[in-house]
Tab-separated table of C-alpha atoms in Angstrom:
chain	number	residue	atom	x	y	z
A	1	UNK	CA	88.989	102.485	68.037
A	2	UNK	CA	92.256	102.980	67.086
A	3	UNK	CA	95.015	101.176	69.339
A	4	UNK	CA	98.387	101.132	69.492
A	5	UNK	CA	100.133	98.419	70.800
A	6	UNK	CA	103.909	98.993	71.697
A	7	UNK	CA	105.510	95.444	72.294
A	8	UNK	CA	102.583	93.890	70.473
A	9	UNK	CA	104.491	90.506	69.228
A	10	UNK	CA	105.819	88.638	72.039
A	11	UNK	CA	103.887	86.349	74.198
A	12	UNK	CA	100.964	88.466	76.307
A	13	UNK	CA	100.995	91.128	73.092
A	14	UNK	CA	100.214	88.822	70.609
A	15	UNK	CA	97.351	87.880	71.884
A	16	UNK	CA	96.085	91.391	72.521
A	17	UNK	CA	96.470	92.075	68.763
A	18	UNK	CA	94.614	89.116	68.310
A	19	UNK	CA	91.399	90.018	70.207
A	20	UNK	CA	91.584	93.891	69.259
A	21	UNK	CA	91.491	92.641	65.374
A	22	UNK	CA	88.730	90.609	66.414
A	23	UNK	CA	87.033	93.079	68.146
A	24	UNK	CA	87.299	95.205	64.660
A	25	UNK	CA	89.224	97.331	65.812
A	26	UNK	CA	92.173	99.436	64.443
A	27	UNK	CA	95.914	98.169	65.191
A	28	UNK	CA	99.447	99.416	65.197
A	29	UNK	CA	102.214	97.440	66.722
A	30	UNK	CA	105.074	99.191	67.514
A	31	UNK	CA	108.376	97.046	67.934
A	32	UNK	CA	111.744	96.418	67.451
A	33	UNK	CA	111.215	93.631	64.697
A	34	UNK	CA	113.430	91.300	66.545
A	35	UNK	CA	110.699	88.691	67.352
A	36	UNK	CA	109.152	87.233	64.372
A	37	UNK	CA	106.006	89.314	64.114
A	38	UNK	CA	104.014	87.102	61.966
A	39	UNK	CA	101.084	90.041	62.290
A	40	UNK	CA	98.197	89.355	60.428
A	41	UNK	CA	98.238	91.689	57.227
A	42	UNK	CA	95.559	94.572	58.570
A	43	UNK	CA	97.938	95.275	61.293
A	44	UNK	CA	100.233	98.604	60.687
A	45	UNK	CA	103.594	97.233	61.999
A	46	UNK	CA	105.824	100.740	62.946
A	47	UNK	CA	109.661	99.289	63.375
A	48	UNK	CA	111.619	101.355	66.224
A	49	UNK	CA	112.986	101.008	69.805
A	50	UNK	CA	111.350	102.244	72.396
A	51	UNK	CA	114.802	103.501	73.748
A	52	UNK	CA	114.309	106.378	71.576
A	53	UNK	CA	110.697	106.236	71.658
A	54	UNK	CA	110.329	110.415	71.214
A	55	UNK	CA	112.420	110.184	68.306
A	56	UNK	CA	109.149	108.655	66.804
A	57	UNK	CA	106.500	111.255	67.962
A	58	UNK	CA	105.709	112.527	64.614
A	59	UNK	CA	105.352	108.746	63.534
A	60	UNK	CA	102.635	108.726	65.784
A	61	UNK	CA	101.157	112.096	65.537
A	62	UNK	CA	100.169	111.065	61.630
A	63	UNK	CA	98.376	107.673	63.494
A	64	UNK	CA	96.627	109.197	66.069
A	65	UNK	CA	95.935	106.698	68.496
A	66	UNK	CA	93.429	106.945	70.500
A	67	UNK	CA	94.909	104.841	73.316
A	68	UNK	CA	98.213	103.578	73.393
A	69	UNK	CA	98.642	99.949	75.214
A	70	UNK	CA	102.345	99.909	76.678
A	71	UNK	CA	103.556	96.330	77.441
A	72	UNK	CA	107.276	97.055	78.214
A	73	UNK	CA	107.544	99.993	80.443
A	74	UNK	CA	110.049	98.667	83.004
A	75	UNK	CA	111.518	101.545	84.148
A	76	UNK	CA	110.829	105.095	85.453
A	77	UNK	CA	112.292	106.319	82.331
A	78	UNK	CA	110.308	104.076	79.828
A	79	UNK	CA	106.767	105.967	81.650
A	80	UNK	CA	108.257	109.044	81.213
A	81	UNK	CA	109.338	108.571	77.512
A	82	UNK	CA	105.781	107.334	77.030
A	83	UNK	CA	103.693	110.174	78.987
A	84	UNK	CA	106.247	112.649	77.180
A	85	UNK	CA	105.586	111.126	73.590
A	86	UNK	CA	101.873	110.517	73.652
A	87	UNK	CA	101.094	113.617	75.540
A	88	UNK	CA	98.653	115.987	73.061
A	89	UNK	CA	98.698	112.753	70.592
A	90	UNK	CA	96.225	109.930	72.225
A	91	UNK	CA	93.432	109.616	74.562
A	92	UNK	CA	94.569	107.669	77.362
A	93	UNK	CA	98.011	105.150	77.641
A	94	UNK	CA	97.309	101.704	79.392
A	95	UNK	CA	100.030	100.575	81.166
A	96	UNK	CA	101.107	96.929	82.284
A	97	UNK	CA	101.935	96.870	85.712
A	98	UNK	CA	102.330	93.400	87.974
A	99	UNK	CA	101.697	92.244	91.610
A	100	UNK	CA	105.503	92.654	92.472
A	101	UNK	CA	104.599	96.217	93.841
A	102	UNK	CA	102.507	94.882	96.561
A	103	UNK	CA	105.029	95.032	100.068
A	104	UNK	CA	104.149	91.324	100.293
A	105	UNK	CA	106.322	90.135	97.490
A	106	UNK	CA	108.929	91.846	99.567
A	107	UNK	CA	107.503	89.294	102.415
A	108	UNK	CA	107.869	86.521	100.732
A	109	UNK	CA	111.268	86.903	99.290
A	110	UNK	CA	112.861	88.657	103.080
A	111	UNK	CA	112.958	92.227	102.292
A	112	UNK	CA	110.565	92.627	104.952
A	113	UNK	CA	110.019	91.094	108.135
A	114	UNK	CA	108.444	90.668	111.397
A	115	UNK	CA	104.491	90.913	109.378
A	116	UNK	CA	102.196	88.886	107.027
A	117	UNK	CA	100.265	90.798	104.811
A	118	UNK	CA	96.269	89.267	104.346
A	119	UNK	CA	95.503	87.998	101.027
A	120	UNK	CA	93.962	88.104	98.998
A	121	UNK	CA	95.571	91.613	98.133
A	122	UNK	CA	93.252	94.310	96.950
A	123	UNK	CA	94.612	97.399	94.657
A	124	UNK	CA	94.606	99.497	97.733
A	125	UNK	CA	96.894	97.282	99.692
A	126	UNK	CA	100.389	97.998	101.459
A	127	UNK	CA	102.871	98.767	98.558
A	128	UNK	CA	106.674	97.852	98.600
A	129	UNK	CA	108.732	100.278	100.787
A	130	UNK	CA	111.726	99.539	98.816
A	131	UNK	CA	112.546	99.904	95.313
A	132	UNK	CA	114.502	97.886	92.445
A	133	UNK	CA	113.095	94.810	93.881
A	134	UNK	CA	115.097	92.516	91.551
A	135	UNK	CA	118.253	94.448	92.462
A	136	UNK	CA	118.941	92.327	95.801
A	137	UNK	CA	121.714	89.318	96.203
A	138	UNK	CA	120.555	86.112	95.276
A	139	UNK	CA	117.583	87.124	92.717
A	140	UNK	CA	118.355	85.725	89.217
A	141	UNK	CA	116.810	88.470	86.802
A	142	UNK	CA	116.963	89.452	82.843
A	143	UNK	CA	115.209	92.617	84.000
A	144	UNK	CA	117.203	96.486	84.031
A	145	UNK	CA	118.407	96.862	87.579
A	146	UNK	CA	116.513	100.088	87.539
A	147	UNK	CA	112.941	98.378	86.488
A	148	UNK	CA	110.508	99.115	89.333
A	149	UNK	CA	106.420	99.285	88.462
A	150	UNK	CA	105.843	101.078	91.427
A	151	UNK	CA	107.865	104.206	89.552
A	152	UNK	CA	105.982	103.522	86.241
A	153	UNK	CA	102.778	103.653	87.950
A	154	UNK	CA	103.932	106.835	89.723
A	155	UNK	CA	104.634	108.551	86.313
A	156	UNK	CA	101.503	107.390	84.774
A	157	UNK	CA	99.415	108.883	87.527
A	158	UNK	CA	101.052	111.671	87.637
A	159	UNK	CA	100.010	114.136	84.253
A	160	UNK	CA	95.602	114.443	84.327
A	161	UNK	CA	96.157	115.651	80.471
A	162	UNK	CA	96.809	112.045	79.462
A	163	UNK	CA	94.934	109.970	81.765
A	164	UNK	CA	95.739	106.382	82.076
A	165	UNK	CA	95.307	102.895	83.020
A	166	UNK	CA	96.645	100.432	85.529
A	167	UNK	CA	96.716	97.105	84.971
A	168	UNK	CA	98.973	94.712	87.431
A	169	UNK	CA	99.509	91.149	86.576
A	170	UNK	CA	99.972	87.950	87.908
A	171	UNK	CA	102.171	85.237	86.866
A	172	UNK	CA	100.801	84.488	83.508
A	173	UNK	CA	100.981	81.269	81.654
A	174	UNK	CA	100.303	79.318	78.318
A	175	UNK	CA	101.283	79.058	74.840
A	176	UNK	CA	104.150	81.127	74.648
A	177	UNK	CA	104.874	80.969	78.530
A	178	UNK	CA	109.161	82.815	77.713
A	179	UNK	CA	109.519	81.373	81.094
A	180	UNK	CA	108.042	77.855	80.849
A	181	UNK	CA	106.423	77.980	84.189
A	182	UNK	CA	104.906	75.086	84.648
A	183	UNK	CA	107.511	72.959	82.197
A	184	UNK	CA	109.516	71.350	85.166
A	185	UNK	CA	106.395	69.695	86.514
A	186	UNK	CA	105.731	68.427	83.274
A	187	UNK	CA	109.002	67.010	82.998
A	188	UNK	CA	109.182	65.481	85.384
A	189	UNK	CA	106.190	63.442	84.973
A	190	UNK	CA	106.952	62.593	81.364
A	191	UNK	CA	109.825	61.339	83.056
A	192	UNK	CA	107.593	59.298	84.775
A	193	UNK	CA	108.656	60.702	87.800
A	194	UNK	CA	107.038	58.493	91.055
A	195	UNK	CA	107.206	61.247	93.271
A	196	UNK	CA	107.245	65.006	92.706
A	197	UNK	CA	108.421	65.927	96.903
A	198	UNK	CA	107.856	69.432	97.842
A	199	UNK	CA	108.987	71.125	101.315
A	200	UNK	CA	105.828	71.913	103.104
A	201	UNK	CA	105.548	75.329	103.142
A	202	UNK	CA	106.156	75.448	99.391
A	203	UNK	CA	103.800	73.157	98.716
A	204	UNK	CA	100.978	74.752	101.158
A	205	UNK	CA	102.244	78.215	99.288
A	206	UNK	CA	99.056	80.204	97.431
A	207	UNK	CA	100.435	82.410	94.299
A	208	UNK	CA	98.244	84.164	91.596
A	209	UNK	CA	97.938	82.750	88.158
A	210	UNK	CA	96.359	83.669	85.100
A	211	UNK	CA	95.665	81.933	81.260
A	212	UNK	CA	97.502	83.972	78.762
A	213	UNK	CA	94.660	85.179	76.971
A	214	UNK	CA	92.286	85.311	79.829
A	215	UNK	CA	94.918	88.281	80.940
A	216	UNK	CA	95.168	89.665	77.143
A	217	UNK	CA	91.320	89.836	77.481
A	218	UNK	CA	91.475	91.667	80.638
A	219	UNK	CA	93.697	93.980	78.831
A	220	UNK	CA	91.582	94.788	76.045
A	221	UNK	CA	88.524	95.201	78.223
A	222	UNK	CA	90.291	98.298	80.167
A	223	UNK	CA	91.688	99.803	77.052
A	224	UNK	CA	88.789	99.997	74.780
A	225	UNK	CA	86.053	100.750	77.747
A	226	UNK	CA	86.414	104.631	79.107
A	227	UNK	CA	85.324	103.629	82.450
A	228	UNK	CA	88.870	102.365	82.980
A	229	UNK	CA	89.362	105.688	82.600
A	230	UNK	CA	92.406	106.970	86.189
A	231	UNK	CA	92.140	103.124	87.174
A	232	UNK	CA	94.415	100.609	88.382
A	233	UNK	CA	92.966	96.943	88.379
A	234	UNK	CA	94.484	93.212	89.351
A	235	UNK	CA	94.142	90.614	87.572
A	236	UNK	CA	94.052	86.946	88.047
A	237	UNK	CA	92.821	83.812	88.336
A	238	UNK	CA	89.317	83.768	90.575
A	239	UNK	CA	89.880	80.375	92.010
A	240	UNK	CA	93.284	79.737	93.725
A	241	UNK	CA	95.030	76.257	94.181
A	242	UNK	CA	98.375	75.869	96.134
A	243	UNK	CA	101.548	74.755	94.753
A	244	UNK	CA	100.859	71.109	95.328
A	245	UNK	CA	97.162	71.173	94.286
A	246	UNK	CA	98.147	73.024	91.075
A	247	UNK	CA	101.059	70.323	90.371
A	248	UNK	CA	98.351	67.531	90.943
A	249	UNK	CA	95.816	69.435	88.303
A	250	UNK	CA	98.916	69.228	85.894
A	251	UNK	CA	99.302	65.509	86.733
A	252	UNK	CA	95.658	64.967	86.149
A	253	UNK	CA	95.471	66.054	82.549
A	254	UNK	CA	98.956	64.522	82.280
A	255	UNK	CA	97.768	61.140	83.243
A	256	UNK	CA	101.105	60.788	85.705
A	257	UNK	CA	100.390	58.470	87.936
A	258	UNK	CA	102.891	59.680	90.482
A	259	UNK	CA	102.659	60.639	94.321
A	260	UNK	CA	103.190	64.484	95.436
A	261	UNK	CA	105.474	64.348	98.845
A	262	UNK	CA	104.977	66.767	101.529
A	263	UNK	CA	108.302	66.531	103.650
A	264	UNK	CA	109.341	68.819	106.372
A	265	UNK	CA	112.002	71.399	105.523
A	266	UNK	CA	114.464	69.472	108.130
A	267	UNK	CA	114.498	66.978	105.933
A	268	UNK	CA	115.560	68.682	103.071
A	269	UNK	CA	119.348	70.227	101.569
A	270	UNK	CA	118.939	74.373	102.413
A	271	UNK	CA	117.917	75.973	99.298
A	272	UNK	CA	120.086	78.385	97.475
A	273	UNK	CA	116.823	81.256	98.008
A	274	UNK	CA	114.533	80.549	101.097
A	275	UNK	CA	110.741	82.335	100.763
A	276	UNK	CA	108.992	82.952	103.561
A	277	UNK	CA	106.151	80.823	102.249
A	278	UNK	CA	103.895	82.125	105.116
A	279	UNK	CA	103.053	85.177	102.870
A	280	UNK	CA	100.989	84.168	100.137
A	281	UNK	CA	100.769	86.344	97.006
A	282	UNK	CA	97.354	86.651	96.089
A	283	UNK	CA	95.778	89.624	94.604
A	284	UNK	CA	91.677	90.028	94.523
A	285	UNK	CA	90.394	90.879	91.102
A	286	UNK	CA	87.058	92.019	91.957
A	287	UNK	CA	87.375	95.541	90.710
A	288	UNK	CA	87.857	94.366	87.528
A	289	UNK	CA	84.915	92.009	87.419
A	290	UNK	CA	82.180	94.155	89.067
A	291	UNK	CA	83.286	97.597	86.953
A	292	UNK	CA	84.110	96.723	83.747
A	293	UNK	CA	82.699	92.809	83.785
A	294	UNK	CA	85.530	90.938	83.292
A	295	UNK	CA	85.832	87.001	83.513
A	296	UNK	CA	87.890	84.401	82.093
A	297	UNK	CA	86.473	82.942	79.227
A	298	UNK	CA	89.257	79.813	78.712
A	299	UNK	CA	88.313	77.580	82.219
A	300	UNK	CA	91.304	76.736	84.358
A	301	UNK	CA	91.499	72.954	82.894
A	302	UNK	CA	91.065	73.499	79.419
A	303	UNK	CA	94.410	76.651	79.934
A	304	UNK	CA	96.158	74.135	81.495
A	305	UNK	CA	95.815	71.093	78.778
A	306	UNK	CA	96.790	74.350	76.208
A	307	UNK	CA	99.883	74.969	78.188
A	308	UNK	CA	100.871	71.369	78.264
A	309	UNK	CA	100.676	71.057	74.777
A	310	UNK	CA	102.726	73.929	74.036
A	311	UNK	CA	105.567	73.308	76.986
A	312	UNK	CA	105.652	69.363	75.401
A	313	UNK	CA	105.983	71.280	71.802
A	314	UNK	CA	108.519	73.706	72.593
A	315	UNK	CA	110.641	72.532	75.323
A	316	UNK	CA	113.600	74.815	77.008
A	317	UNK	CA	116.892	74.599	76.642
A	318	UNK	CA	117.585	75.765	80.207
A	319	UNK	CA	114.706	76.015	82.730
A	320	UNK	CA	114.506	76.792	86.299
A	321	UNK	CA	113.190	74.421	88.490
A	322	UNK	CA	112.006	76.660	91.855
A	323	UNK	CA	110.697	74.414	94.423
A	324	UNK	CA	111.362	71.617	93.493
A	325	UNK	CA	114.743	69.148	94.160
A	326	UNK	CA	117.043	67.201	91.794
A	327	UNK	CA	116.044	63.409	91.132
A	328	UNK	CA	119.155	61.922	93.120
A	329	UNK	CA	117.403	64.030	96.275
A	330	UNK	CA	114.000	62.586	95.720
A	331	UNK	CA	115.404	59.002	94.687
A	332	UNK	CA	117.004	59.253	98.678
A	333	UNK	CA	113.685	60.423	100.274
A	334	UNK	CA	111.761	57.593	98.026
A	335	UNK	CA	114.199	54.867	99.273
A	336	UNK	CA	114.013	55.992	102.741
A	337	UNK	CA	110.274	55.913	103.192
């Protein structure tokens, strides 16, 4: 097949060129060029911005694609550039969508209240009511204040002569992880840490995961089999941990030979954003698995030991530690127990 890939460098891309090479298959990567591309030499590398993405319709006309994999429509407007420049030009457009349009991350972070959603979430589940979900006080975001997925799916859905493809996300992690998920915990016990405390909701708290290229595989299943064909699929890990049994996984591998502290929320300093950690985000990915036959194919602990590698490798300047306190705090709680 012939697949274009627009945002096909960074992080969850790359490894979808990877696989689709692999696969034998034929490759354009369309891109600003900003991030070092380092695409192998069989890949057709178009340079553009997908600001102006019509400008480039003729560009793409000569290619003909026969589906078109869009990593980085954020916006309303990004679908609409996209359904309005590959309309008459490819088969079908697969579009990147994430579990943030499900009403309970709007439960968890106190758009909504007074309900608890039941997890895990199927693709049929109780969407957001509001939009702009990253547009509300005290939410710490590099994303457009107009990026909703709940709009881009809309738009996708919305034109039958260019069909497409949902897929929504979870949080994704691995080599490459942008937002070094899991970096603090490894800190922390490189740091050699003695206890890692956690307020007890956090740390009873269920969330969605998935191995970087266990999602890019996902990916490339649902773009280069038809039956994906007017589907929208979650992905994510099948097995679930919470907070503090994924931080003691870490520490595992790690060797830390630390203590994980459950302490009351009493007992801790407020937090500067307060979840309601009674709504788990978990989505069920059993569409995925039972029509096109998806599974992971990297286990949980050999992603993990990948990750840690990498994180160790390529530390962060600046990192955000969510959940977890500053070292003075847990030096107090240690002394006092």
């Amino acid at each position: 097949m012939k697949i274009l890939v627009i945002g096909g460098t960074w992080f969850i891309g790359r490894c979808i060129t990877q696989q689709l090479l692999q696969e034998g298959h034929e490759v354009s990567v369309f891109n600003r060029g900003v991030t070092p591309a380092n695409l192998p030499q069989q890949v057709n590398h178009i340079r553009g911005d997908r600001q102006n993405l019509t400008d480039y319709r003729q560009t793409f006309q000569q290619l003909a694609p026969d589906v078109v994999i869009d990593m980085i429509a954020l916006t309303e407007a990004h679908a609409r550039s996209t359904m309005e420049t590959f309309k008459g030009v490819a088969r079908r457009i697969v579009t990147i969508s994430s579990q943030d349009v499900y009403r309970a991350r709007d439960i968890l972070w106190g758009r909504e209240t007074g309900m608890i959603d039941p997890v895990p979430l199927a693709e049929d589940a109780p969407l957001r009511s509001q939009l702009y979900p990253y547009q509300a006080v005290g939410i710490q975001s590099s994303l457009p204040p107009d990026y909703d997925k709940i709009l881009v799916e809309r738009v996708v859905a919305s034109d039958s002569s260019l069909p497409g493809t949902v897929l929504r996300l979870p949080m994704v992690y691995g080599v490459g992880d942008y937002q070094h998920r899991f970096y603090p915990y490894i800190k922390r016990m490189d740091d050699k840490r003695p206890v890692i405390v956690l307020e007890e909701g956090y740390a009873h708290w269920h969330g969605c995961y998935g191995y970087v290229e266990n999602v890019a595989a996902a990916i490339v299943l649902a773009a280069t089999d038809e039956r994906a064909t007017n589907r929208t699929y979650n992905v994510a890990e099948s097995s679930v941990l919470s907070q503090a049994e994924l931080i003691g996984a870490i520490g595992q591998i790690v060797g830390w030979r630390g203590d994980i502290v459950i302490a009351s929320k009493i007992h801790l300093p407020p937090n500067s954003v307060s979840l309601n950690t009674e709504q788990d985000w978990l989505t069920d990915s059993t569409r995925i698995r039972e029509e096109l036959g998806y599974t992971e194919t990297i286990a949980r602990d050999e992603a993990l030991r990948r990750t840690i590698a990498w994180e160790r490798a390529n530390p962060p300047e600046v990192f955000s530690a969510t959940g977890l306190l500053d070292y003075a705090i847990e030096d107090a709680i240690l002394a006092s127990r």
